[in-house]
XYZ file of C-alpha atoms in Angstrom:
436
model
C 32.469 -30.804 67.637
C 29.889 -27.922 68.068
C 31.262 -27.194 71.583
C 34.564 -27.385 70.230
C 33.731 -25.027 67.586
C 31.962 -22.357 69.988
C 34.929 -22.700 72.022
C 37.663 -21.705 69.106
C 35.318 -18.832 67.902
C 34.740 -17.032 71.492
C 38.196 -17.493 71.836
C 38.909 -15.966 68.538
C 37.072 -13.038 69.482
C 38.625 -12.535 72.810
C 41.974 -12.130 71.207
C 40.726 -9.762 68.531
C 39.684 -7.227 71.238
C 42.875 -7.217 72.990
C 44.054 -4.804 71.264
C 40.932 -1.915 71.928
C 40.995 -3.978 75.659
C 44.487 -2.688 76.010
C 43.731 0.986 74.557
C 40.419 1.308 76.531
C 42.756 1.881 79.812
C 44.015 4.968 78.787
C 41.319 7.745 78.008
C 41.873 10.096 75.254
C 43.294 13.574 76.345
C 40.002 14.984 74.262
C 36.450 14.486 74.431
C 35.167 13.749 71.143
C 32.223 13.421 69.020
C 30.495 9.517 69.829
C 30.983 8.992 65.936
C 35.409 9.651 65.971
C 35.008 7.232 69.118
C 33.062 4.513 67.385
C 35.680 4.941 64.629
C 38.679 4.629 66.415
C 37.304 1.624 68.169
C 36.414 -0.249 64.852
C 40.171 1.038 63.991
C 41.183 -0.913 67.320
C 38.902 -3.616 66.338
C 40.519 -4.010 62.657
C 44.189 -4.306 64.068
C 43.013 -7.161 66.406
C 41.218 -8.781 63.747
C 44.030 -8.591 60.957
C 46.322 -9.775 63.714
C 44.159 -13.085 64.386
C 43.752 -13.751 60.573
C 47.708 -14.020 60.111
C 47.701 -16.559 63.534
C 44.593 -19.039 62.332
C 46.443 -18.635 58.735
C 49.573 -20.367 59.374
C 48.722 -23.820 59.385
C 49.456 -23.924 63.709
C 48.252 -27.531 65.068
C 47.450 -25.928 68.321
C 44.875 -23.836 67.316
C 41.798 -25.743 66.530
C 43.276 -28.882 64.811
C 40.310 -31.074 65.307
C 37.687 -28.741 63.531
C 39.361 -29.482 59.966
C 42.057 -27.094 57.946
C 39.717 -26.554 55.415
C 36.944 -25.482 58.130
C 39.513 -23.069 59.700
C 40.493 -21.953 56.007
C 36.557 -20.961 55.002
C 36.408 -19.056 58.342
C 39.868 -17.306 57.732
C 37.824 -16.210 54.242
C 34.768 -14.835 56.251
C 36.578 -13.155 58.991
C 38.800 -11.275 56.232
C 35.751 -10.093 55.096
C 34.407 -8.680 58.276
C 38.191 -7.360 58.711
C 38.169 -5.309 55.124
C 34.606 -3.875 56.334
C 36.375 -2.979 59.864
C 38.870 -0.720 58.133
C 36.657 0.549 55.113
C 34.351 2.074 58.435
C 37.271 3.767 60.485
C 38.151 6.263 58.157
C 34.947 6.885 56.767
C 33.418 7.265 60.575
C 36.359 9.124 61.104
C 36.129 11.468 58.734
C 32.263 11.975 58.603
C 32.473 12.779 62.174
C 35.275 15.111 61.609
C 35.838 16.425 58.156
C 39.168 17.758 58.487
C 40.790 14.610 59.408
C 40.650 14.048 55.419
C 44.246 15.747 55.945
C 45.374 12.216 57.120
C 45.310 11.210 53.292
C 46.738 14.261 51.719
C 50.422 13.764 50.510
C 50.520 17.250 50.650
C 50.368 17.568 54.315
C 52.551 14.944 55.364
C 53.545 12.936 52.621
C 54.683 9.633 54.612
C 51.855 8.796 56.951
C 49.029 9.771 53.464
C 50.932 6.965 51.631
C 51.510 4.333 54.283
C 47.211 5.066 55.336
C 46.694 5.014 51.204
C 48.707 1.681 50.471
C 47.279 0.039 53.575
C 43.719 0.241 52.548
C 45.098 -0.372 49.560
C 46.717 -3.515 50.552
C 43.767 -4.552 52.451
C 41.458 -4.465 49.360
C 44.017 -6.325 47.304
C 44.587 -9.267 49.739
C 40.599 -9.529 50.660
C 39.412 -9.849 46.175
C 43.174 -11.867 45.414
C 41.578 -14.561 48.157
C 38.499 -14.821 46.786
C 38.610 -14.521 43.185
C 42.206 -15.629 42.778
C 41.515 -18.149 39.965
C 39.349 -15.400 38.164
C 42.026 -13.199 38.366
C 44.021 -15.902 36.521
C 46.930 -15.140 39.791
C 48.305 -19.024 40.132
C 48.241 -20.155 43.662
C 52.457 -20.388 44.433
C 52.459 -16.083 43.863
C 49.221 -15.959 45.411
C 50.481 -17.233 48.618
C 53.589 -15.247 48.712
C 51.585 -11.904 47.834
C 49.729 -13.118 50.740
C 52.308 -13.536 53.264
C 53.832 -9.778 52.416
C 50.318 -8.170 51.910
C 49.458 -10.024 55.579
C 52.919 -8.885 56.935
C 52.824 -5.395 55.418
C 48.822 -4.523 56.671
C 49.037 -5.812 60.488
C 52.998 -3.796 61.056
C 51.037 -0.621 59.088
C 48.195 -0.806 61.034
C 50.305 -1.233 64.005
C 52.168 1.855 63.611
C 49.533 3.738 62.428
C 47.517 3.632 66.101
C 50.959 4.176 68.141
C 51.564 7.220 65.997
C 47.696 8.699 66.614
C 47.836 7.927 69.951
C 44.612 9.243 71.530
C 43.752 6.189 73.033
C 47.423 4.264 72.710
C 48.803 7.313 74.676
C 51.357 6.490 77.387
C 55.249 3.935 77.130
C 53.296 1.073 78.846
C 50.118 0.931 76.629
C 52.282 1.372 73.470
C 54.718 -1.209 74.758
C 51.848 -3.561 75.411
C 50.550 -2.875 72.362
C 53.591 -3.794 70.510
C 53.317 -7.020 72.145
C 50.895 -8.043 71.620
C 51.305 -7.598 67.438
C 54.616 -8.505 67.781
C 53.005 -12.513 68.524
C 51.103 -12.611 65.531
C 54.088 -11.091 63.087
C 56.407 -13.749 64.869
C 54.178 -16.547 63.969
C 53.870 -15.517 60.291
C 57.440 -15.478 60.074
C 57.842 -18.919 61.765
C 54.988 -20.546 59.271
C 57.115 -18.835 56.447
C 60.068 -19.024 57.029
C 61.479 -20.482 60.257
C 59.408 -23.622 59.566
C 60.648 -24.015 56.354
C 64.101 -23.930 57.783
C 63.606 -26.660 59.829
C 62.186 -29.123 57.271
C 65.432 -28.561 55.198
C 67.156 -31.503 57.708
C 63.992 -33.689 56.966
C 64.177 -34.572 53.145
C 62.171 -37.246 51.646
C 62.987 -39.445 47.817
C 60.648 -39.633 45.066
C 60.804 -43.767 44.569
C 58.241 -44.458 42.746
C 55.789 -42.690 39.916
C 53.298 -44.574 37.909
C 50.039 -43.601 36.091
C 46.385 -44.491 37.042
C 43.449 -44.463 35.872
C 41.560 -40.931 35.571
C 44.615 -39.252 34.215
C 46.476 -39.512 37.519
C 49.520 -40.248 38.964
C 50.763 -41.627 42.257
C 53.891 -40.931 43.731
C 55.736 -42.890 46.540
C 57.830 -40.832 48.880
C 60.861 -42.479 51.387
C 62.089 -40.332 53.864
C 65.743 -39.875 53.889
C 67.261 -40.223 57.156
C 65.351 -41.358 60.270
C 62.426 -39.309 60.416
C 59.125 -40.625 59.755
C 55.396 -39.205 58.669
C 53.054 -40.557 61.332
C 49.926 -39.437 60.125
C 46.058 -40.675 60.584
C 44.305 -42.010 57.695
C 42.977 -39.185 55.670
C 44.951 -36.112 56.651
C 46.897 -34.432 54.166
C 50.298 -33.003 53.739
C 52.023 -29.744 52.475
C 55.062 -30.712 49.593
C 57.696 -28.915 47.800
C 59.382 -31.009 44.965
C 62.844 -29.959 44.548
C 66.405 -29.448 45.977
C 65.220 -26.739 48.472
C 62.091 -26.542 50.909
C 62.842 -22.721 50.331
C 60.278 -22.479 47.039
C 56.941 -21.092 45.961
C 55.786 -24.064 44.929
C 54.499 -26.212 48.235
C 50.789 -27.464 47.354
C 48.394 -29.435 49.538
C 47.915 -33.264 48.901
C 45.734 -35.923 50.849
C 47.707 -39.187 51.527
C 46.406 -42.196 50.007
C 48.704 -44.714 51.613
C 47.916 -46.313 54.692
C 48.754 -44.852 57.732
C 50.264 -48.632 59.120
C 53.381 -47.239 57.078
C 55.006 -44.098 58.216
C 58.600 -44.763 56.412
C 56.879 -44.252 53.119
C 53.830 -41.899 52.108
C 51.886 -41.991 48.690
C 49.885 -39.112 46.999
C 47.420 -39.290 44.148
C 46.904 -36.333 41.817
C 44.852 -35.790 38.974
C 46.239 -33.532 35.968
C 44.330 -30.180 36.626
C 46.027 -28.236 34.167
C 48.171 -26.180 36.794
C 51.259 -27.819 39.312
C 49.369 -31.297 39.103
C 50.631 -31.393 34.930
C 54.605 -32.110 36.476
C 53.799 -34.490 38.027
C 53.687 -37.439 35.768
C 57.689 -35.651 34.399
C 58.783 -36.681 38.288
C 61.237 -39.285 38.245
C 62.706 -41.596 41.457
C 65.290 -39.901 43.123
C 64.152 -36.722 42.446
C 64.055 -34.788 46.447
C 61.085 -33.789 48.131
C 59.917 -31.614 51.519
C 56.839 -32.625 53.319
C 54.952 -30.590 55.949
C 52.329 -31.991 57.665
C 50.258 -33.672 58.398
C 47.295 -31.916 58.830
C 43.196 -32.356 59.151
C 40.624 -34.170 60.942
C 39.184 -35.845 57.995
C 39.861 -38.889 60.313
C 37.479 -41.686 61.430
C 36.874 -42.761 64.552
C 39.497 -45.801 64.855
C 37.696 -47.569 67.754
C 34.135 -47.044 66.536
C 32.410 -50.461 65.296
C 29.520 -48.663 64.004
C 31.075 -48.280 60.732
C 31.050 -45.472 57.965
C 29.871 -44.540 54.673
C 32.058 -42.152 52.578
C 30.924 -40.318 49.464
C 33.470 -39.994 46.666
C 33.936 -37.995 43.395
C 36.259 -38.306 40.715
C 40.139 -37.937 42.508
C 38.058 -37.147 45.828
C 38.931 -40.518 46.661
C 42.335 -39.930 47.317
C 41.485 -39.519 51.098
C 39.225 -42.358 51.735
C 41.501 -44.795 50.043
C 43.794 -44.172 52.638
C 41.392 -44.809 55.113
C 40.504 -48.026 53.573
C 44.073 -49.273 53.165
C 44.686 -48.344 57.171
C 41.489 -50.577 57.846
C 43.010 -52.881 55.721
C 46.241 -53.300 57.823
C 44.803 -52.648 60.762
C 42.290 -55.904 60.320
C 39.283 -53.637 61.059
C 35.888 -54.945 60.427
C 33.368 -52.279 60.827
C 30.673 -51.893 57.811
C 31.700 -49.940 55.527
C 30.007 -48.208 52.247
C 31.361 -45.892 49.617
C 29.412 -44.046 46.928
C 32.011 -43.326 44.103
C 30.743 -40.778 41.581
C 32.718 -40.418 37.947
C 31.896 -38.640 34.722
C 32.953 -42.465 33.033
C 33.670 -45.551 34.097
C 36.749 -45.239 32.952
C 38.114 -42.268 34.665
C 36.854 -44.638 37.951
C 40.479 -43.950 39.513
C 41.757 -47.270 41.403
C 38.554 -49.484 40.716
C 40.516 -52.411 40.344
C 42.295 -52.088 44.081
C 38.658 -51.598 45.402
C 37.622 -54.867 43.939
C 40.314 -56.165 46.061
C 39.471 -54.365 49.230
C 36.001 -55.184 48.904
C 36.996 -59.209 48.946
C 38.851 -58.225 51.976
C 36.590 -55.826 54.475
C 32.780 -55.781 55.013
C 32.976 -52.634 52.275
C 30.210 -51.909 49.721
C 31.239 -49.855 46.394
C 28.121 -48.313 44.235
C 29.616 -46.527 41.047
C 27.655 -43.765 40.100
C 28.519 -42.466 36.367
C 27.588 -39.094 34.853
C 27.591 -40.198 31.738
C 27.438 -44.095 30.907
C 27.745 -46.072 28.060
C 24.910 -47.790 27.033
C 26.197 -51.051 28.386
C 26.836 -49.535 32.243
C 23.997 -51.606 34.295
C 25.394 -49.318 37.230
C 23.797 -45.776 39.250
C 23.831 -42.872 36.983
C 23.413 -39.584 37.116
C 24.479 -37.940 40.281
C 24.001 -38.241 43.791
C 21.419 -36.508 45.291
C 18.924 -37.771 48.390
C 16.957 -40.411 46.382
C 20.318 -42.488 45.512
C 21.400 -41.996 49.299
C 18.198 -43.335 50.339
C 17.876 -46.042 48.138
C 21.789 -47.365 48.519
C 22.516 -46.783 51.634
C 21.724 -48.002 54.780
C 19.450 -46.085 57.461
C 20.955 -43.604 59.534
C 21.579 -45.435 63.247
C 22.438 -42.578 65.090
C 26.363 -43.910 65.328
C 27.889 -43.970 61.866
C 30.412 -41.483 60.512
C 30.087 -39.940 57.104
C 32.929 -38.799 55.084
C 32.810 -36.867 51.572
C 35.079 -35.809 49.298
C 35.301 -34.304 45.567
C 33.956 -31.404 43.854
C 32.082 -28.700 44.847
C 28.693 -29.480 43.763
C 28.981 -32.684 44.614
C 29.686 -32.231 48.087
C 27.029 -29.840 48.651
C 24.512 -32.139 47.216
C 25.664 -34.803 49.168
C 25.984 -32.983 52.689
C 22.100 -31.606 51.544
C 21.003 -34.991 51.257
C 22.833 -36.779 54.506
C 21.086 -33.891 56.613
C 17.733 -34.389 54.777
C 17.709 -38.105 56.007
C 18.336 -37.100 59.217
C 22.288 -37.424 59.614
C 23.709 -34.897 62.405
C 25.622 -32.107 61.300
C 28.340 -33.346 63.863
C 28.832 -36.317 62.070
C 29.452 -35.189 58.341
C 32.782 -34.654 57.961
C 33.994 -32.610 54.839
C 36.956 -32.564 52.828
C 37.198 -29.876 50.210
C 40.244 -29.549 47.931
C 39.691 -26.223 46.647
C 41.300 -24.163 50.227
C 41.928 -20.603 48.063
């Protein structure tokens, strides 16, 4: 995994320098201050960059599948960081190297290129703070993602034309054309992820069959493809779904599967009322149509490994290992298996009576841990930090895989703990719901 993830962030970086690769073979027709060439560079550097968010942002299974979506997703938030510093520097390197170049902003002088330069730092700002304090801003995710897409769309074809039109180091029809190229990749792929893929999934419509309520304030709903096409998918990957009469909406959100994976001609998701898109759900009746792209992640275990695995659960964070244990189930597997489940109540303990049943059937171990019990609960309370891992759980044999899911704190606690005991980073594998 580590070499895996060296290899995808080298190669990351590679690509982001085409760009001032490409520009570095033709020399400006100036000499110039070391400060306006450091500027332009990070200018250089910033197109590449912006280019290489939009490619790792469009959910592509070729580019670094097996590290995890929601690993790519938290790097995508980083590097858009170190992209928004890139461009804040330019112009101010720029500009404090040459003072006059403040022109280059002033509607006055040439009205068009000021307010394309204006809105595309302005446009940069807005898509870095809408990405990472989207739910403080109270912007829901469905117009989040499209302002996204144009913001995305908008920066890297600005930026674009804003070194051609400078040209001291994009000088010359074959740099520029190579240039052009090279963006012109990038731009294509954010079309195909939204809209050229979306297309194509119109001919692939799925059927709501099935709704029904569980415990936790939940609902499940069973999906049947219409048509020929199946989902094959490994057990706890997740899918993409827009509910409705056209794949063409705003409103496609990200689910884990919780059916087994023995099944492709049906697929089941499990959602929890969140007070957003997850409080239709229970209003979805059979029959009603349904898109489904996917599936993605690598929140997969090891099919062939008979060491075993122990995955740590909170509240609807189950929704992913449950599909793992109904594959095992299916699949006759009969590795060890142990899963922590942490609720607020017993009751909210979302498909407790199905893991009764799958504990009769493989060599699985549930511990309930409640946040708050009733006086009655005999059970783990509290919440699950190292001294519950060690005293539950088996020892760490060098082999085992561990899987966690759920809320924030609770994951971080957990992963804390597993590494405290000794557990390799490299086998701690992460699912975490909240992407943006």
């Amino acid at each position: 995994m580590m070499r895996k993830a060296l290899f995808w962030c080298g190669s990351y970086m590679l690509l982001a320098m085409i760009p001032l690769i490409v520009a570095l073979i033709v020399r400006p027709e100036e000499s110039r201050a070391l400060g306006a060439v450091f500027g332009a560079f990070l200018g250089l550097l910033a197109l590449g960059v912006l280019a290489m968010q939009v490619v790792i942002s469009g959910r592509h299974r070729w580019f670094a599948e097996s590290l995890g979506f929601d690993n790519i997703l938290q790097f995508h938030r980083q590097t858009g960081i170190c992209a928004l510093l890139l461009v804040l520097a330019h112009p101010i390197l720029m500009i404090t190297t040459r003072p006059e170049w403040i022109e280059f902003l002033d509607p006055r002088d040439e009205t068009l290129r000021a307010v394309t330069l204006i809105l595309l730092l302005a446009a940069t700002l807005l898509l870095v703070a809408s990405s990472l304090w989207r739910t403080r801003f109270g912007l829901a995710y469905e117009w989040w993602r499209a302002l996204h897409g144009m913001l995305s769309l908008f920066i890297v074809s600005a930026g674009l034309g804003h070194a051609l039109m400078v040209q001291n180091y994009t000088a010359g029809m074959a740099t520029s054309l190579a240039l052009i190229g090279i963006i012109a990749v990038p731009l294509l792929l954010l079309l195909d992820s939204r809209l050229f893929r979306v297309w194509r999934n119109r001919k692939r419509p799925w059927r709501v069959v099935d709704n029904h309520q569980e415990r936790g304030d939940a609902a499940t709903l069973t999906l049947k493809a219409e048509g020929d096409h199946r989902l094959v998918f490994a057990p706890g990957q997740f899918f993409w779904i827009t509910l409705g009469k056209t794949p063409f909406s705003l409103q496609q959100h990200p689910f884990s599967m919780v059916s087994s994976a023995a099944d492709s001609d049906r697929v089941a998701f499990t959602a929890k009322r969140l007070g957003d898109f997850t409080d239709t759900l229970p209003d979805v009746e059979p029959g009603a149509r349904a898109y489904i792209e996917g599936p993605y992640g690598a929140f997969v275990p090891d099919a062939d490994d008979d060491a075993g695995a122990v995955m740590i659960a909170g509240g609807i964070g189950i929704t992913p290992i449950m599909s793992i244990l109904r594959t095992w189930r299916d699949w006759g597997k009969k590795a060890p298996l142990w899963l922590l489940y942490a609720n607020d109540t017993w009751d909210e303990a979302t498909f407790r009576d199905e893991l009764a049943e799958l504990e009769e059937i493989l060599p699985l171990e549930v511990i309930y841990v409640i946040s708050d019990p009733k006086p009655e609960w005999q059970g783990e309370s509290g919440m699950i930090d190292e001294a519950l891992v060690r005293r539950r759980l088996p020892a760490d044999d060098g082999r085992r895989e561990y899987f966690i899911c759920g809320p924030g704190p609770l994951m971080n606690a957990a992963e804390k703990a597993l590494l405290h005991i000794g557990v390799a980073p490299t086998r701690i594998y992460s699912d975490r719901f909240d992407i943006v």
